[in-house]
Amino acid sequence: MHPDIIENILQQSSAEIVTQRIQDNMTARDYAVQENCDNAVNIIDKYVSLWCNNEEYSKQKQILLLHGYTAIPKILQEEVNEEEEEYSESVKGYITQIEDFHEAVEMCESEKVKDLMYCDKCKQLQNCLADSRIQAKGQPALHKAVLRKDMKTCCEIAEALVYQCKQKLDSVRDQFFRTALHYAYGMADGKEFVDILMDYGSSDFAVDKDGRSPLAFKDRQELPQMRDLLHYQLLQELETPEPDPWSVRLQMPVVGYLIDCAHSQHKHLPVHMAES
């Protein structure tokens, strides 16, 4: 991509375009480094530095730190002076609390999750950690709670996202660009989670990186490949390919359809005739 295009995209975008990670937890910058696109790396670093060192862009800086953008500590270390050492230390404490918060979510310790969800270590940063990410990782806390079937934590995080962070749940995406509702629909026993997420505004129409909506997961929730996919996402075994429930063709319930169909030529058709 031409450097001018990258520059224009960053000028018009928020820091979320920099912090978003793909399947192998790579950011746009990581991918640029891998492909030896030095111009792209330099442009991204320029904007990250601008966002971190200019009060006008404090919101972008909050997003970078909240979403675990790994170049942040390095940039802060290069840019801050001695008088800002205290701020640098508070940022480290902020990052540590994000890690502790996610560990509590992963361990299904709902009371600890509630205690750690708000951080007062750095007044200039987002104090609610509901939309946070661990450094170099891309899975949101809400997705972790759903995959672990932790209803109490799921409710706490969803409520905080909507009412404290003023975010739509459909905007909270993982490395596969999925919402938590995708995985809730993928669980055969996930109806309660589906209901909760939809109560907080999740949509059936949000599509992932492959163009699949949550309803596409619902259609295949009984397949062993879907159970494998959910387990894969739970463990975050991203070094191997994700199980693919869509590699299996679903059987159509033709016989039942013909028997129950309202068309005169099909209705109440004997089973042996329907099969023929």
Short mmCIF file of C-alpha atoms in Angstrom, two decimals:
data_model
loop_
_atom_site.label_atom_id
_atom_site.label_comp_id
_atom_site.label_asym_id
_atom_site.label_seq_id
_atom_site.Cartn_x
_atom_site.Cartn_y
_atom_site.Cartn_z
CA MET A 1 0.00 0.00 0.00
CA HIS A 2 1.27 3.47 -0.86
CA PRO A 3 2.54 5.42 2.20
CA ASP A 4 0.19 8.33 1.43
CA ILE A 5 -2.81 6.00 1.69
CA ILE A 6 -1.63 4.69 5.07
CA GLU A 7 -1.13 8.26 6.26
CA ASN A 8 -4.62 9.28 5.13
CA ILE A 9 -6.18 6.25 6.83
CA LEU A 10 -4.47 7.05 10.13
CA GLN A 11 -5.44 10.72 9.88
CA GLN A 12 -9.10 9.78 9.59
CA SER A 13 -9.13 6.84 12.03
CA SER A 14 -8.89 6.21 15.74
CA ALA A 15 -6.15 4.26 17.49
CA GLU A 16 -8.33 1.14 17.32
CA ILE A 17 -7.16 0.56 13.76
CA VAL A 18 -3.62 0.27 15.16
CA THR A 19 -4.51 -1.90 18.17
CA GLN A 20 -6.79 -4.38 16.35
CA ARG A 21 -5.14 -7.80 16.15
CA ILE A 22 -5.75 -10.54 13.61
CA GLN A 23 -5.80 -14.33 14.05
CA ASP A 24 -2.16 -14.74 15.09
CA ASN A 25 -2.34 -11.69 17.40
CA MET A 26 -0.54 -9.48 14.89
CA THR A 27 -1.26 -5.76 14.61
CA ALA A 28 -0.95 -3.79 11.38
CA ARG A 29 2.52 -2.72 12.53
CA ASP A 30 3.57 -6.32 13.22
CA TYR A 31 2.44 -7.30 9.74
CA ALA A 32 4.32 -4.36 8.21
CA VAL A 33 7.50 -5.45 10.02
CA GLN A 34 7.03 -9.03 8.82
CA GLU A 35 6.63 -7.85 5.22
CA ASN A 36 9.59 -5.43 5.49
CA CYS A 37 7.35 -2.41 4.83
CA ASP A 38 9.56 0.12 6.59
CA ASN A 39 7.57 3.10 5.34
CA ALA A 40 4.38 1.71 6.87
CA VAL A 41 6.15 1.00 10.18
CA ASN A 42 7.54 4.53 10.32
CA ILE A 43 4.16 6.12 9.57
CA ILE A 44 2.39 4.05 12.24
CA ASP A 45 5.10 4.89 14.78
CA LYS A 46 4.81 8.57 13.90
CA TYR A 47 1.10 8.63 14.65
CA VAL A 48 1.42 6.55 17.80
CA SER A 49 4.08 8.96 19.05
CA LEU A 50 1.82 11.90 18.18
CA TRP A 51 -1.10 10.37 20.04
CA CYS A 52 1.03 9.59 23.09
CA ASN A 53 2.71 12.98 23.41
CA ASN A 54 -0.02 15.47 22.55
CA GLU A 55 -2.89 16.24 24.93
CA GLU A 56 -5.14 16.88 21.95
CA TYR A 57 -5.07 13.13 21.27
CA SER A 58 -5.50 11.89 24.83
CA LYS A 59 -8.41 9.64 23.80
CA GLN A 60 -6.21 7.85 21.26
CA LYS A 61 -3.53 7.36 23.90
CA GLN A 62 -6.13 5.83 26.23
CA ILE A 63 -7.12 3.33 23.54
CA LEU A 64 -3.50 2.35 22.86
CA LEU A 65 -2.85 1.54 26.51
CA LEU A 66 -6.26 -0.02 27.19
CA HIS A 67 -5.90 -2.37 24.22
CA GLY A 68 -2.38 -3.50 25.08
CA TYR A 69 -0.49 -1.96 22.19
CA THR A 70 2.99 -3.30 22.83
CA ALA A 71 4.97 -0.38 21.39
CA ILE A 72 3.57 1.97 24.05
CA PRO A 73 6.12 1.31 26.85
CA LYS A 74 8.97 1.71 24.37
CA ILE A 75 7.60 4.99 23.05
CA LEU A 76 6.99 6.30 26.54
CA GLN A 77 10.49 5.34 27.58
CA GLU A 78 11.95 7.21 24.62
CA GLU A 79 9.78 10.31 24.92
CA VAL A 80 9.30 11.01 28.64
CA ASN A 81 11.70 13.12 30.66
CA GLU A 82 12.68 12.75 34.31
CA GLU A 83 9.74 14.82 35.52
CA GLU A 84 7.35 12.31 33.96
CA GLU A 85 8.86 9.27 35.66
CA GLU A 86 5.95 9.07 38.09
CA TYR A 87 3.51 8.99 35.19
CA SER A 88 5.52 6.23 33.52
CA GLU A 89 5.34 4.16 36.71
CA SER A 90 1.58 4.68 36.95
CA VAL A 91 1.23 3.41 33.38
CA LYS A 92 3.11 0.24 34.36
CA GLY A 93 0.69 -0.22 37.26
CA TYR A 94 -2.22 0.27 34.88
CA ILE A 95 -0.91 -2.43 32.53
CA THR A 96 -0.38 -4.79 35.48
CA GLN A 97 -3.96 -4.30 36.67
CA ILE A 98 -5.24 -5.11 33.18
CA GLU A 99 -3.31 -8.38 33.36
CA ASP A 100 -4.73 -9.14 36.83
CA PHE A 101 -8.25 -8.31 35.65
CA HIS A 102 -8.01 -10.71 32.71
CA GLU A 103 -6.53 -13.43 34.91
CA ALA A 104 -9.54 -13.10 37.22
CA VAL A 105 -11.88 -13.39 34.21
CA GLU A 106 -10.03 -16.49 33.01
CA MET A 107 -10.27 -18.04 36.49
CA CYS A 108 -14.00 -17.18 36.74
CA GLU A 109 -13.41 -15.20 39.94
CA SER A 110 -16.39 -12.88 39.53
CA GLU A 111 -15.90 -10.92 42.76
CA LYS A 112 -12.26 -10.28 41.92
CA VAL A 113 -13.30 -9.24 38.41
CA LYS A 114 -15.64 -6.66 39.91
CA ASP A 115 -12.90 -5.31 42.19
CA LEU A 116 -10.31 -5.06 39.40
CA MET A 117 -12.56 -3.67 36.66
CA TYR A 118 -11.89 -0.08 37.70
CA CYS A 119 -8.37 1.31 37.95
CA ASP A 120 -7.40 4.58 39.65
CA LYS A 121 -3.65 4.19 39.15
CA CYS A 122 -3.54 6.72 36.30
CA LYS A 123 -6.14 9.49 36.19
CA GLN A 124 -5.38 10.35 32.56
CA LEU A 125 -6.37 6.89 31.31
CA GLN A 126 -9.65 5.01 30.92
CA ASN A 127 -10.50 3.83 34.42
CA CYS A 128 -12.93 1.09 33.34
CA LEU A 129 -11.06 -1.96 32.08
CA ALA A 130 -14.07 -3.80 30.61
CA ASP A 131 -12.78 -3.27 27.04
CA SER A 132 -9.13 -3.90 27.87
CA ARG A 133 -6.73 -6.37 26.25
CA ILE A 134 -3.61 -8.00 27.66
CA GLN A 135 -0.47 -6.75 25.95
CA ALA A 136 0.15 -8.58 22.64
CA LYS A 137 -3.21 -10.39 22.94
CA GLY A 138 -6.47 -9.62 21.19
CA GLN A 139 -9.24 -11.47 23.03
CA PRO A 140 -11.63 -9.18 24.97
CA ALA A 141 -12.71 -10.00 28.52
CA LEU A 142 -16.36 -10.35 27.48
CA HIS A 143 -15.51 -13.12 25.02
CA LYS A 144 -13.49 -14.90 27.73
CA ALA A 145 -16.43 -14.81 30.13
CA VAL A 146 -18.85 -16.20 27.52
CA LEU A 147 -16.49 -18.99 26.44
CA ARG A 148 -16.09 -19.99 30.11
CA LYS A 149 -19.87 -19.86 30.62
CA ASP A 150 -19.42 -17.46 33.54
CA MET A 151 -22.79 -15.71 33.60
CA LYS A 152 -22.07 -13.37 36.51
CA THR A 153 -18.85 -12.06 34.96
CA CYS A 154 -20.50 -11.80 31.55
CA CYS A 155 -23.24 -9.59 33.01
CA GLU A 156 -20.76 -7.42 34.93
CA ILE A 157 -18.61 -6.79 31.86
CA ALA A 158 -21.52 -6.24 29.48
CA GLU A 159 -23.10 -3.73 31.84
CA ALA A 160 -19.82 -1.87 32.29
CA LEU A 161 -19.22 -1.72 28.54
CA VAL A 162 -22.65 -0.30 27.81
CA TYR A 163 -23.20 2.03 30.77
CA GLN A 164 -19.68 3.01 31.87
CA CYS A 165 -17.70 2.87 28.61
CA LYS A 166 -20.72 3.93 26.50
CA GLN A 167 -19.88 1.25 23.93
CA LYS A 168 -22.02 -0.99 21.79
CA LEU A 169 -21.25 -4.66 22.36
CA ASP A 170 -21.02 -5.13 18.59
CA SER A 171 -17.94 -2.87 18.61
CA VAL A 172 -16.05 -5.24 20.92
CA ARG A 173 -14.31 -7.69 18.55
CA ASP A 174 -11.67 -10.38 18.90
CA GLN A 175 -8.86 -11.41 16.52
CA PHE A 176 -11.40 -13.05 14.20
CA PHE A 177 -13.50 -9.85 14.27
CA ARG A 178 -16.23 -11.72 16.13
CA THR A 179 -18.52 -10.46 18.84
CA ALA A 180 -19.18 -12.42 22.01
CA LEU A 181 -22.60 -13.26 20.55
CA HIS A 182 -20.96 -15.36 17.83
CA TYR A 183 -19.62 -17.74 20.49
CA ALA A 184 -22.78 -17.66 22.62
CA TYR A 185 -24.78 -18.83 19.60
CA GLY A 186 -22.16 -21.50 18.94
CA MET A 187 -22.84 -23.12 22.33
CA ALA A 188 -25.61 -25.71 22.40
CA ASP A 189 -26.45 -24.59 25.96
CA GLY A 190 -25.77 -20.90 25.36
CA LYS A 191 -29.31 -19.51 25.14
CA GLU A 192 -29.05 -17.69 28.46
CA PHE A 193 -25.87 -15.95 27.28
CA VAL A 194 -27.51 -15.08 23.96
CA ASP A 195 -30.44 -13.50 25.82
CA ILE A 196 -28.17 -11.47 28.11
CA LEU A 197 -25.98 -10.19 25.28
CA MET A 198 -28.99 -9.24 23.18
CA ASP A 199 -30.55 -7.48 26.17
CA TYR A 200 -27.41 -5.31 26.25
CA GLY A 201 -27.67 -4.57 22.54
CA SER A 202 -25.76 -7.29 20.70
CA SER A 203 -26.93 -7.84 17.13
CA ASP A 204 -27.54 -10.93 14.99
CA PHE A 205 -26.17 -9.04 12.00
CA ALA A 206 -22.56 -8.32 13.05
CA VAL A 207 -20.32 -10.34 10.73
CA ASP A 208 -16.83 -11.69 11.41
CA LYS A 209 -13.75 -11.69 9.17
CA ASP A 210 -15.32 -14.41 7.01
CA GLY A 211 -18.65 -12.59 6.66
CA ARG A 212 -20.46 -14.94 9.08
CA SER A 213 -23.08 -13.63 11.48
CA PRO A 214 -23.83 -15.09 14.93
CA LEU A 215 -26.74 -16.99 13.35
CA ALA A 216 -24.26 -18.89 11.18
CA PHE A 217 -22.77 -20.21 14.43
CA LYS A 218 -26.22 -21.14 15.73
CA ASP A 219 -26.87 -23.27 12.64
CA ARG A 220 -23.85 -25.43 13.46
CA GLN A 221 -23.90 -25.46 17.26
CA GLU A 222 -24.54 -29.23 17.40
CA LEU A 223 -21.51 -30.13 15.29
CA PRO A 224 -18.38 -31.50 17.03
CA GLN A 225 -16.35 -29.08 14.90
CA MET A 226 -18.17 -26.15 16.55
CA ARG A 227 -17.38 -27.54 19.99
CA ASP A 228 -13.75 -27.82 18.87
CA LEU A 229 -13.83 -24.20 17.66
CA LEU A 230 -15.15 -22.98 21.02
CA HIS A 231 -12.47 -24.97 22.85
CA TYR A 232 -9.83 -23.56 20.49
CA GLN A 233 -10.95 -20.02 21.27
CA LEU A 234 -11.10 -20.77 24.99
CA LEU A 235 -7.49 -21.97 25.02
CA GLN A 236 -6.36 -19.43 22.37
CA GLU A 237 -4.26 -22.04 20.55
CA LEU A 238 -3.64 -19.63 17.70
CA GLU A 239 -0.49 -21.29 16.42
CA THR A 240 -2.68 -23.99 14.83
CA PRO A 241 -5.55 -23.54 12.33
CA GLU A 242 -9.00 -22.95 13.80
CA PRO A 243 -11.44 -25.90 13.51
CA ASP A 244 -13.89 -25.29 10.67
CA PRO A 245 -17.55 -26.24 11.24
CA TRP A 246 -18.35 -24.94 7.75
CA SER A 247 -16.26 -27.67 6.15
CA VAL A 248 -19.15 -30.02 6.99
CA ARG A 249 -22.31 -29.99 4.88
CA LEU A 250 -25.47 -29.85 6.97
CA GLN A 251 -28.09 -32.49 6.22
CA MET A 252 -31.46 -31.12 5.17
CA PRO A 253 -34.47 -32.61 7.01
CA VAL A 254 -36.20 -33.39 3.71
CA VAL A 255 -38.54 -36.11 4.97
CA GLY A 256 -39.86 -34.05 7.84
CA TYR A 257 -40.27 -31.06 5.56
CA LEU A 258 -42.35 -33.00 3.04
CA ILE A 259 -44.59 -34.50 5.73
CA ASP A 260 -45.25 -31.13 7.39
CA CYS A 261 -45.30 -29.00 4.23
CA ALA A 262 -48.59 -27.19 3.50
CA HIS A 263 -48.38 -27.79 -0.25
CA SER A 264 -51.16 -30.13 -1.37
CA GLN A 265 -48.76 -32.47 -3.16
CA HIS A 266 -46.63 -32.86 -0.01
CA LYS A 267 -48.94 -32.52 2.98
CA HIS A 268 -49.39 -35.70 5.04
CA LEU A 269 -47.36 -37.64 2.49
CA PRO A 270 -46.52 -41.12 3.83
CA VAL A 271 -42.91 -41.43 4.89
CA HIS A 272 -42.09 -44.14 2.34
CA MET A 273 -43.44 -41.91 -0.47
CA ALA A 274 -41.60 -38.86 0.82
CA GLU A 275 -38.36 -40.80 0.88
CA SER A 276 -38.86 -41.93 -2.69
#
